[in-house]
Structures are given as structure tokens and as C-alpha cells.
Amino acid sequence: MSWLRRKLTGLPEGFAGQLDPNESVAASGTSGGELVVATSLGLWLPGAERLGWHLISKATWDGSALTVIAAVETGTAGSAVLLTDQPPRRLPLEQPGKLPQAVQRRVTQSVVDRHRHELPGGGAWFVRRRVPGRDGTILQVRPDAGADPTAVAALAEK
């Protein structure tokens, strides 16, 4: 990335990822000497992996570390996307800057509506979210472990 582009986007020196043309930096910090960067499209983790804001189920800040629970898309049910949460990733931040606040704000702003339904064997969260860089919203379903997949799919298709 050119020096001018880094200057214009606010991207810190040493960033290993490749920003999209319309992607802008909101905040950055360091974890284990590596950059963690919040942008308009998602959270860049060490190793140049970007998580879209719509795929972050939960992010918490305890004053020294940012813990992120990301979700992966595992299928569809009607127009809904089925999600499964991944194990939490704990990122101790030596220099947090405004990163924790930026992450909290972006994740919260991605959620338009959410509600929970109890189903046989467990429940499921139904979350309508904005996807960065796209118009409109998507419906995501995050079932509890043990929830009846047929019941989840039937409810999502309504």
C-alpha cells in the first residue's frame, strides 16, 4: 500500500492486510506486537484476517483485553443464514487506543433487530443485521446447541 493511501486512510504502518477501495480505518491497537484494526467493513485481526461486523456475535472489553466471538455461516433456512459461534478469541491490547469503543459501536450498529424463540431442545436467536458495504439487511439464526434443526429451519422460513 502506498504511503499516500496509508496517510489518507489512517492505516498504521505495518498493517499486513489489503483494504478494499472504499474501506476506511476507524481505530487500531496492538496485540502481541501485531495490529488489530477496526474499519468500516470489519475487524482486522492479527494475521490479516478480517471479520465482517455482521459475523461478530459478541465483543467485550475488560480493560486489558478484547474478547471476540465470531460466527461462521453454516447453511441457510429459507432466506435466513444459519450461524455457529466459534470459540472466543482473547486479544490482550498493549495499546488499545479507541479500538474497544470502535468495535462496540460497529457491532451494535450492525444489529437492526433481535429476538429469541424457545424451541424443542433449546432456543434460537433471530437477528436482523446490516452487512457492511451492502444495502439492506440479512436475517441470521443462531440456534443453541441441542435445538431441533428442523424446528429452527421451519421458524426461519416463516
mmCIF file with all atom_site columns, N, CA and C in Angstrom, residues 93-154:
data_model
loop_
_atom_site.group_PDB
_atom_site.id
_atom_site.type_symbol
_atom_site.label_atom_id
_atom_site.label_alt_id
_atom_site.label_comp_id
_atom_site.label_asym_id
_atom_site.label_entity_id
_atom_site.label_seq_id
_atom_site.pdbx_PDB_ins_code
_atom_site.Cartn_x
_atom_site.Cartn_y
_atom_site.Cartn_z
_atom_site.occupancy
_atom_site.B_iso_or_equiv
_atom_site.pdbx_formal_charge
_atom_site.auth_seq_id
_atom_site.auth_comp_id
_atom_site.auth_asym_id
_atom_site.auth_atom_id
_atom_site.pdbx_PDB_model_num
ATOM 1   N N  . LEU A 1 93  ? -4.580  -6.177  24.557 1.00 0.00 ? 93  LEU A N  1
ATOM 2   C CA . LEU A 1 93  ? -4.191  -4.983  23.799 1.00 0.00 ? 93  LEU A CA 1
ATOM 3   C C  . LEU A 1 93  ? -3.224  -4.140  24.612 1.00 0.00 ? 93  LEU A C  1
ATOM 4   N N  . GLU A 1 94  ? -1.977  -4.056  24.125 1.00 0.00 ? 94  GLU A N  1
ATOM 5   C CA . GLU A 1 94  ? -0.973  -3.235  24.799 1.00 0.00 ? 94  GLU A CA 1
ATOM 6   C C  . GLU A 1 94  ? -1.278  -1.755  24.597 1.00 0.00 ? 94  GLU A C  1
ATOM 7   N N  . GLN A 1 95  ? -1.737  -1.422  23.418 1.00 0.00 ? 95  GLN A N  1
ATOM 8   C CA . GLN A 1 95  ? -2.094  -0.044  23.071 1.00 0.00 ? 95  GLN A CA 1
ATOM 9   C C  . GLN A 1 95  ? -3.503  -0.063  22.483 1.00 0.00 ? 95  GLN A C  1
ATOM 10  N N  . PRO A 1 96  ? -4.537  -0.020  23.337 1.00 0.00 ? 96  PRO A N  1
ATOM 11  C CA . PRO A 1 96  ? -5.900  -0.155  22.816 1.00 0.00 ? 96  PRO A CA 1
ATOM 12  C C  . PRO A 1 96  ? -6.399  1.058   22.045 1.00 0.00 ? 96  PRO A C  1
ATOM 13  N N  . GLY A 1 97  ? -5.892  2.245   22.391 1.00 0.00 ? 97  GLY A N  1
ATOM 14  C CA . GLY A 1 97  ? -6.418  3.446   21.738 1.00 0.00 ? 97  GLY A CA 1
ATOM 15  C C  . GLY A 1 97  ? -7.937  3.479   21.843 1.00 0.00 ? 97  GLY A C  1
ATOM 16  N N  . LYS A 1 98  ? -8.605  3.807   20.752 1.00 0.00 ? 98  LYS A N  1
ATOM 17  C CA . LYS A 1 98  ? -10.072 3.861   20.729 1.00 0.00 ? 98  LYS A CA 1
ATOM 18  C C  . LYS A 1 98  ? -10.677 2.589   20.150 1.00 0.00 ? 98  LYS A C  1
ATOM 19  N N  . LEU A 1 99  ? -9.847  1.549   20.000 1.00 0.00 ? 99  LEU A N  1
ATOM 20  C CA . LEU A 1 99  ? -10.309 0.312   19.382 1.00 0.00 ? 99  LEU A CA 1
ATOM 21  C C  . LEU A 1 99  ? -11.488 -0.334  20.115 1.00 0.00 ? 99  LEU A C  1
ATOM 22  N N  . PRO A 1 100 ? -11.450 -0.507  21.448 1.00 0.00 ? 100 PRO A N  1
ATOM 23  C CA . PRO A 1 100 ? -12.589 -1.150  22.115 1.00 0.00 ? 100 PRO A CA 1
ATOM 24  C C  . PRO A 1 100 ? -13.914 -0.419  21.878 1.00 0.00 ? 100 PRO A C  1
ATOM 25  N N  . GLN A 1 101 ? -13.891 0.903   21.923 1.00 0.00 ? 101 GLN A N  1
ATOM 26  C CA . GLN A 1 101 ? -15.112 1.675   21.698 1.00 0.00 ? 101 GLN A CA 1
ATOM 27  C C  . GLN A 1 101 ? -15.578 1.553   20.249 1.00 0.00 ? 101 GLN A C  1
ATOM 28  N N  . ALA A 1 102 ? -14.639 1.565   19.311 1.00 0.00 ? 102 ALA A N  1
ATOM 29  C CA . ALA A 1 102 ? -14.995 1.445   17.892 1.00 0.00 ? 102 ALA A CA 1
ATOM 30  C C  . ALA A 1 102 ? -15.621 0.085   17.609 1.00 0.00 ? 102 ALA A C  1
ATOM 31  N N  . VAL A 1 103 ? -15.072 -0.970  18.191 1.00 0.00 ? 103 VAL A N  1
ATOM 32  C CA . VAL A 1 103 ? -15.620 -2.316  17.982 1.00 0.00 ? 103 VAL A CA 1
ATOM 33  C C  . VAL A 1 103 ? -17.025 -2.397  18.560 1.00 0.00 ? 103 VAL A C  1
ATOM 34  N N  . GLN A 1 104 ? -17.198 -1.924  19.783 1.00 0.00 ? 104 GLN A N  1
ATOM 35  C CA . GLN A 1 104 ? -18.527 -1.966  20.413 1.00 0.00 ? 104 GLN A CA 1
ATOM 36  C C  . GLN A 1 104 ? -19.547 -1.211  19.576 1.00 0.00 ? 104 GLN A C  1
ATOM 37  N N  . ARG A 1 105 ? -19.177 -0.042  19.109 1.00 0.00 ? 105 ARG A N  1
ATOM 38  C CA . ARG A 1 105 ? -20.091 0.784   18.317 1.00 0.00 ? 105 ARG A CA 1
ATOM 39  C C  . ARG A 1 105 ? -20.460 0.094   17.000 1.00 0.00 ? 105 ARG A C  1
ATOM 40  N N  . ARG A 1 106 ? -19.476 -0.434  16.296 1.00 0.00 ? 106 ARG A N  1
ATOM 41  C CA . ARG A 1 106 ? -19.729 -1.062  14.986 1.00 0.00 ? 106 ARG A CA 1
ATOM 42  C C  . ARG A 1 106 ? -20.571 -2.331  15.117 1.00 0.00 ? 106 ARG A C  1
ATOM 43  N N  . VAL A 1 107 ? -20.277 -3.163  16.107 1.00 0.00 ? 107 VAL A N  1
ATOM 44  C CA . VAL A 1 107 ? -21.063 -4.388  16.287 1.00 0.00 ? 107 VAL A CA 1
ATOM 45  C C  . VAL A 1 107 ? -22.504 -4.024  16.640 1.00 0.00 ? 107 VAL A C  1
ATOM 46  N N  . THR A 1 108 ? -22.675 -3.092  17.566 1.00 0.00 ? 108 THR A N  1
ATOM 47  C CA . THR A 1 108 ? -24.019 -2.671  17.969 1.00 0.00 ? 108 THR A CA 1
ATOM 48  C C  . THR A 1 108 ? -24.787 -2.067  16.802 1.00 0.00 ? 108 THR A C  1
ATOM 49  N N  . GLN A 1 109 ? -24.130 -1.239  16.000 1.00 0.00 ? 109 GLN A N  1
ATOM 50  C CA . GLN A 1 109 ? -24.808 -0.600  14.867 1.00 0.00 ? 109 GLN A CA 1
ATOM 51  C C  . GLN A 1 109 ? -25.197 -1.593  13.781 1.00 0.00 ? 109 GLN A C  1
ATOM 52  N N  . SER A 1 110 ? -24.542 -2.739  13.728 1.00 0.00 ? 110 SER A N  1
ATOM 53  C CA . SER A 1 110 ? -24.890 -3.724  12.702 1.00 0.00 ? 110 SER A CA 1
ATOM 54  C C  . SER A 1 110 ? -26.208 -4.433  13.018 1.00 0.00 ? 110 SER A C  1
ATOM 55  N N  . VAL A 1 111 ? -26.628 -4.412  14.287 1.00 0.00 ? 111 VAL A N  1
ATOM 56  C CA . VAL A 1 111 ? -27.857 -5.102  14.696 1.00 0.00 ? 111 VAL A CA 1
ATOM 57  C C  . VAL A 1 111 ? -29.054 -4.170  14.532 1.00 0.00 ? 111 VAL A C  1
ATOM 58  N N  . VAL A 1 112 ? -30.014 -4.600  13.712 1.00 0.00 ? 112 VAL A N  1
ATOM 59  C CA . VAL A 1 112 ? -31.237 -3.832  13.496 1.00 0.00 ? 112 VAL A CA 1
ATOM 60  C C  . VAL A 1 112 ? -32.316 -4.296  14.468 1.00 0.00 ? 112 VAL A C  1
ATOM 61  N N  . ASP A 1 113 ? -32.432 -5.607  14.626 1.00 0.00 ? 113 ASP A N  1
ATOM 62  C CA . ASP A 1 113 ? -33.472 -6.189  15.477 1.00 0.00 ? 113 ASP A CA 1
ATOM 63  C C  . ASP A 1 113 ? -33.021 -7.580  15.895 1.00 0.00 ? 113 ASP A C  1
ATOM 64  N N  . ARG A 1 114 ? -33.441 -8.008  17.077 1.00 0.00 ? 114 ARG A N  1
ATOM 65  C CA . ARG A 1 114 ? -33.150 -9.372  17.512 1.00 0.00 ? 114 ARG A CA 1
ATOM 66  C C  . ARG A 1 114 ? -34.258 -9.859  18.429 1.00 0.00 ? 114 ARG A C  1
ATOM 67  N N  . HIS A 1 115 ? -34.508 -11.139 18.357 1.00 0.00 ? 115 HIS A N  1
ATOM 68  C CA . HIS A 1 115 ? -35.469 -11.760 19.260 1.00 0.00 ? 115 HIS A CA 1
ATOM 69  C C  . HIS A 1 115 ? -35.118 -13.236 19.419 1.00 0.00 ? 115 HIS A C  1
ATOM 70  N N  . ARG A 1 116 ? -35.618 -13.804 20.482 1.00 0.00 ? 116 ARG A N  1
ATOM 71  C CA . ARG A 1 116 ? -35.313 -15.198 20.798 1.00 0.00 ? 116 ARG A CA 1
ATOM 72  C C  . ARG A 1 116 ? -36.592 -16.017 20.777 1.00 0.00 ? 116 ARG A C  1
ATOM 73  N N  . HIS A 1 117 ? -36.478 -17.215 20.241 1.00 0.00 ? 117 HIS A N  1
ATOM 74  C CA . HIS A 1 117 ? -37.585 -18.175 20.249 1.00 0.00 ? 117 HIS A CA 1
ATOM 75  C C  . HIS A 1 117 ? -37.120 -19.429 20.973 1.00 0.00 ? 117 HIS A C  1
ATOM 76  N N  . GLU A 1 118 ? -37.965 -19.925 21.861 1.00 0.00 ? 118 GLU A N  1
ATOM 77  C CA . GLU A 1 118 ? -37.682 -21.201 22.517 1.00 0.00 ? 118 GLU A CA 1
ATOM 78  C C  . GLU A 1 118 ? -38.221 -22.311 21.629 1.00 0.00 ? 118 GLU A C  1
ATOM 79  N N  . LEU A 1 119 ? -37.426 -23.344 21.447 1.00 0.00 ? 119 LEU A N  1
ATOM 80  C CA . LEU A 1 119 ? -37.761 -24.458 20.566 1.00 0.00 ? 119 LEU A CA 1
ATOM 81  C C  . LEU A 1 119 ? -37.469 -25.768 21.290 1.00 0.00 ? 119 LEU A C  1
ATOM 82  N N  . PRO A 1 120 ? -37.950 -26.877 20.754 1.00 0.00 ? 120 PRO A N  1
ATOM 83  C CA . PRO A 1 120 ? -37.608 -28.167 21.367 1.00 0.00 ? 120 PRO A CA 1
ATOM 84  C C  . PRO A 1 120 ? -36.089 -28.358 21.434 1.00 0.00 ? 120 PRO A C  1
ATOM 85  N N  . GLY A 1 121 ? -35.595 -28.695 22.611 1.00 0.00 ? 121 GLY A N  1
ATOM 86  C CA . GLY A 1 121 ? -34.170 -28.948 22.792 1.00 0.00 ? 121 GLY A CA 1
ATOM 87  C C  . GLY A 1 121 ? -33.327 -27.711 23.017 1.00 0.00 ? 121 GLY A C  1
ATOM 88  N N  . GLY A 1 122 ? -33.917 -26.535 22.980 1.00 0.00 ? 122 GLY A N  1
ATOM 89  C CA . GLY A 1 122 ? -33.172 -25.291 23.156 1.00 0.00 ? 122 GLY A CA 1
ATOM 90  C C  . GLY A 1 122 ? -33.861 -24.170 22.418 1.00 0.00 ? 122 GLY A C  1
ATOM 91  N N  . GLY A 1 123 ? -33.211 -23.066 22.308 1.00 0.00 ? 123 GLY A N  1
ATOM 92  C CA . GLY A 1 123 ? -33.799 -21.915 21.626 1.00 0.00 ? 123 GLY A CA 1
ATOM 93  C C  . GLY A 1 123 ? -32.924 -21.457 20.486 1.00 0.00 ? 123 GLY A C  1
ATOM 94  N N  . ALA A 1 124 ? -33.300 -20.326 19.924 1.00 0.00 ? 124 ALA A N  1
ATOM 95  C CA . ALA A 1 124 ? -32.511 -19.742 18.838 1.00 0.00 ? 124 ALA A CA 1
ATOM 96  C C  . ALA A 1 124 ? -32.693 -18.234 18.855 1.00 0.00 ? 124 ALA A C  1
ATOM 97  N N  . TRP A 1 125 ? -31.607 -17.534 18.573 1.00 0.00 ? 125 TRP A N  1
ATOM 98  C CA . TRP A 1 125 ? -31.651 -16.089 18.387 1.00 0.00 ? 125 TRP A CA 1
ATOM 99  C C  . TRP A 1 125 ? -31.852 -15.808 16.907 1.00 0.00 ? 125 TRP A C  1
ATOM 100 N N  . PHE A 1 126 ? -32.775 -14.914 16.609 1.00 0.00 ? 126 PHE A N  1
ATOM 101 C CA . PHE A 1 126 ? -33.021 -14.434 15.253 1.00 0.00 ? 126 PHE A CA 1
ATOM 102 C C  . PHE A 1 126 ? -32.583 -12.977 15.232 1.00 0.00 ? 126 PHE A C  1
ATOM 103 N N  . VAL A 1 127 ? -31.609 -12.680 14.401 1.00 0.00 ? 127 VAL A N  1
ATOM 104 C CA . VAL A 1 127 ? -31.011 -11.346 14.394 1.00 0.00 ? 127 VAL A CA 1
ATOM 105 C C  . VAL A 1 127 ? -31.030 -10.792 12.975 1.00 0.00 ? 127 VAL A C  1
ATOM 106 N N  . ARG A 1 128 ? -31.600 -9.611  12.822 1.00 0.00 ? 128 ARG A N  1
ATOM 107 C CA . ARG A 1 128 ? -31.573 -8.916  11.527 1.00 0.00 ? 128 ARG A CA 1
ATOM 108 C C  . ARG A 1 128 ? -30.420 -7.916  11.606 1.00 0.00 ? 128 ARG A C  1
ATOM 109 N N  . ARG A 1 129 ? -29.490 -8.031  10.637 1.00 0.00 ? 129 ARG A N  1
ATOM 110 C CA . ARG A 1 129 ? -28.277 -7.205  10.697 1.00 0.00 ? 129 ARG A CA 1
ATOM 111 C C  . ARG A 1 129 ? -27.970 -6.545  9.363  1.00 0.00 ? 129 ARG A C  1
ATOM 112 N N  . ARG A 1 130 ? -27.281 -5.424  9.486  1.00 0.00 ? 130 ARG A N  1
ATOM 113 C CA . ARG A 1 130 ? -26.724 -4.749  8.309  1.00 0.00 ? 130 ARG A CA 1
ATOM 114 C C  . ARG A 1 130 ? -25.394 -5.420  7.972  1.00 0.00 ? 130 ARG A C  1
ATOM 115 N N  . VAL A 1 131 ? -25.125 -5.539  6.682  1.00 0.00 ? 131 VAL A N  1
ATOM 116 C CA . VAL A 1 131 ? -23.847 -6.085  6.222  1.00 0.00 ? 131 VAL A CA 1
ATOM 117 C C  . VAL A 1 131 ? -23.053 -4.925  5.645  1.00 0.00 ? 131 VAL A C  1
ATOM 118 N N  . PRO A 1 132 ? -21.850 -4.677  6.161  1.00 0.00 ? 132 PRO A N  1
ATOM 119 C CA . PRO A 1 132 ? -21.059 -3.556  5.660  1.00 0.00 ? 132 PRO A CA 1
ATOM 120 C C  . PRO A 1 132 ? -20.839 -3.648  4.147  1.00 0.00 ? 132 PRO A C  1
ATOM 121 N N  . GLY A 1 133 ? -21.044 -2.527  3.478  1.00 0.00 ? 133 GLY A N  1
ATOM 122 C CA . GLY A 1 133 ? -20.813 -2.466  2.043  1.00 0.00 ? 133 GLY A CA 1
ATOM 123 C C  . GLY A 1 133 ? -21.972 -2.942  1.190  1.00 0.00 ? 133 GLY A C  1
ATOM 124 N N  . ARG A 1 134 ? -23.101 -3.323  1.827  1.00 0.00 ? 134 ARG A N  1
ATOM 125 C CA . ARG A 1 134 ? -24.277 -3.787  1.079  1.00 0.00 ? 134 ARG A CA 1
ATOM 126 C C  . ARG A 1 134 ? -25.516 -3.034  1.544  1.00 0.00 ? 134 ARG A C  1
ATOM 127 N N  . ASP A 1 135 ? -26.463 -2.900  0.649  1.00 0.00 ? 135 ASP A N  1
ATOM 128 C CA . ASP A 1 135 ? -27.744 -2.301  1.011  1.00 0.00 ? 135 ASP A CA 1
ATOM 129 C C  . ASP A 1 135 ? -28.620 -3.351  1.688  1.00 0.00 ? 135 ASP A C  1
ATOM 130 N N  . GLY A 1 136 ? -29.531 -2.893  2.523  1.00 0.00 ? 136 GLY A N  1
ATOM 131 C CA . GLY A 1 136 ? -30.488 -3.792  3.151  1.00 0.00 ? 136 GLY A CA 1
ATOM 132 C C  . GLY A 1 136 ? -29.924 -4.526  4.350  1.00 0.00 ? 136 GLY A C  1
ATOM 133 N N  . THR A 1 137 ? -30.646 -5.569  4.749  1.00 0.00 ? 137 THR A N  1
ATOM 134 C CA . THR A 1 137 ? -30.271 -6.358  5.918  1.00 0.00 ? 137 THR A CA 1
ATOM 135 C C  . THR A 1 137 ? -30.368 -7.845  5.585  1.00 0.00 ? 137 THR A C  1
ATOM 136 N N  . ILE A 1 138 ? -29.814 -8.653  6.476  1.00 0.00 ? 138 ILE A N  1
ATOM 137 C CA . ILE A 1 138 ? -29.957 -10.099 6.365  1.00 0.00 ? 138 ILE A CA 1
ATOM 138 C C  . ILE A 1 138 ? -30.516 -10.627 7.677  1.00 0.00 ? 138 ILE A C  1
ATOM 139 N N  . LEU A 1 139 ? -31.186 -11.765 7.607  1.00 0.00 ? 139 LEU A N  1
ATOM 140 C CA . LEU A 1 139 ? -31.676 -12.439 8.800  1.00 0.00 ? 139 LEU A CA 1
ATOM 141 C C  . LEU A 1 139 ? -30.709 -13.563 9.125  1.00 0.00 ? 139 LEU A C  1
ATOM 142 N N  . GLN A 1 140 ? -30.211 -13.544 10.352 1.00 0.00 ? 140 GLN A N  1
ATOM 143 C CA . GLN A 1 140 ? -29.310 -14.591 10.823 1.00 0.00 ? 140 GLN A CA 1
ATOM 144 C C  . GLN A 1 140 ? -30.002 -15.362 11.940 1.00 0.00 ? 140 GLN A C  1
ATOM 145 N N  . VAL A 1 141 ? -29.741 -16.664 12.006 1.00 0.00 ? 141 VAL A N  1
ATOM 146 C CA . VAL A 1 141 ? -30.293 -17.507 13.061 1.00 0.00 ? 141 VAL A CA 1
ATOM 147 C C  . VAL A 1 141 ? -29.135 -18.214 13.747 1.00 0.00 ? 141 VAL A C  1
ATOM 148 N N  . ARG A 1 142 ? -29.084 -18.058 15.070 1.00 0.00 ? 142 ARG A N  1
ATOM 149 C CA . ARG A 1 142 ? -28.034 -18.680 15.871 1.00 0.00 ? 142 ARG A CA 1
ATOM 150 C C  . ARG A 1 142 ? -28.709 -19.620 16.873 1.00 0.00 ? 142 ARG A C  1
ATOM 151 N N  . PRO A 1 143 ? -28.844 -20.920 16.503 1.00 0.00 ? 143 PRO A N  1
ATOM 152 C CA . PRO A 1 143 ? -29.513 -21.853 17.414 1.00 0.00 ? 143 PRO A CA 1
ATOM 153 C C  . PRO A 1 143 ? -28.601 -22.293 18.560 1.00 0.00 ? 143 PRO A C  1
ATOM 154 N N  . ASP A 1 144 ? -29.222 -22.594 19.695 1.00 0.00 ? 144 ASP A N  1
ATOM 155 C CA . ASP A 1 144 ? -28.492 -23.185 20.815 1.00 0.00 ? 144 ASP A CA 1
ATOM 156 C C  . ASP A 1 144 ? -28.058 -24.594 20.427 1.00 0.00 ? 144 ASP A C  1
ATOM 157 N N  . ALA A 1 145 ? -26.988 -25.065 21.055 1.00 0.00 ? 145 ALA A N  1
ATOM 158 C CA . ALA A 1 145 ? -26.609 -26.467 20.876 1.00 0.00 ? 145 ALA A CA 1
ATOM 159 C C  . ALA A 1 145 ? -27.777 -27.308 21.389 1.00 0.00 ? 145 ALA A C  1
ATOM 160 N N  . GLY A 1 146 ? -28.178 -28.292 20.630 1.00 0.00 ? 146 GLY A N  1
ATOM 161 C CA . GLY A 1 146 ? -29.284 -29.153 21.042 1.00 0.00 ? 146 GLY A CA 1
ATOM 162 C C  . GLY A 1 146 ? -30.640 -28.721 20.527 1.00 0.00 ? 146 GLY A C  1
ATOM 163 N N  . ALA A 1 147 ? -30.744 -27.521 19.962 1.00 0.00 ? 147 ALA A N  1
ATOM 164 C CA . ALA A 1 147 ? -32.027 -27.078 19.402 1.00 0.00 ? 147 ALA A CA 1
ATOM 165 C C  . ALA A 1 147 ? -32.360 -27.941 18.187 1.00 0.00 ? 147 ALA A C  1
ATOM 166 N N  . ASP A 1 148 ? -33.626 -28.254 18.027 1.00 0.00 ? 148 ASP A N  1
ATOM 167 C CA . ASP A 1 148 ? -34.086 -29.089 16.918 1.00 0.00 ? 148 ASP A CA 1
ATOM 168 C C  . ASP A 1 148 ? -33.872 -28.353 15.595 1.00 0.00 ? 148 ASP A C  1
ATOM 169 N N  . PRO A 1 149 ? -32.971 -28.856 14.733 1.00 0.00 ? 149 PRO A N  1
ATOM 170 C CA . PRO A 1 149 ? -32.675 -28.160 13.476 1.00 0.00 ? 149 PRO A CA 1
ATOM 171 C C  . PRO A 1 149 ? -33.891 -28.006 12.568 1.00 0.00 ? 149 PRO A C  1
ATOM 172 N N  . THR A 1 150 ? -34.793 -28.986 12.587 1.00 0.00 ? 150 THR A N  1
ATOM 173 C CA . THR A 1 150 ? -35.999 -28.906 11.759 1.00 0.00 ? 150 THR A CA 1
ATOM 174 C C  . THR A 1 150 ? -36.898 -27.773 12.241 1.00 0.00 ? 150 THR A C  1
ATOM 175 N N  . ALA A 1 151 ? -37.029 -27.633 13.563 1.00 0.00 ? 151 ALA A N  1
ATOM 176 C CA . ALA A 1 151 ? -37.851 -26.555 14.124 1.00 0.00 ? 151 ALA A CA 1
ATOM 177 C C  . ALA A 1 151 ? -37.222 -25.194 13.841 1.00 0.00 ? 151 ALA A C  1
ATOM 178 N N  . VAL A 1 152 ? -35.898 -25.108 13.927 1.00 0.00 ? 152 VAL A N  1
ATOM 179 C CA . VAL A 1 152 ? -35.201 -23.848 13.625 1.00 0.00 ? 152 VAL A CA 1
ATOM 180 C C  . VAL A 1 152 ? -35.446 -23.463 12.175 1.00 0.00 ? 152 VAL A C  1
ATOM 181 N N  . ALA A 1 153 ? -35.273 -24.412 11.255 1.00 0.00 ? 153 ALA A N  1
ATOM 182 C CA . ALA A 1 153 ? -35.462 -24.141 9.827  1.00 0.00 ? 153 ALA A CA 1
ATOM 183 C C  . ALA A 1 153 ? -36.903 -23.739 9.530  1.00 0.00 ? 153 ALA A C  1
ATOM 184 N N  . ALA A 1 154 ? -37.862 -24.431 10.126 1.00 0.00 ? 154 ALA A N  1
ATOM 185 C CA . ALA A 1 154 ? -39.275 -24.111 9.887  1.00 0.00 ? 154 ALA A CA 1
ATOM 186 C C  . ALA A 1 154 ? -39.603 -22.705 10.368 1.00 0.00 ? 154 ALA A C  1
#
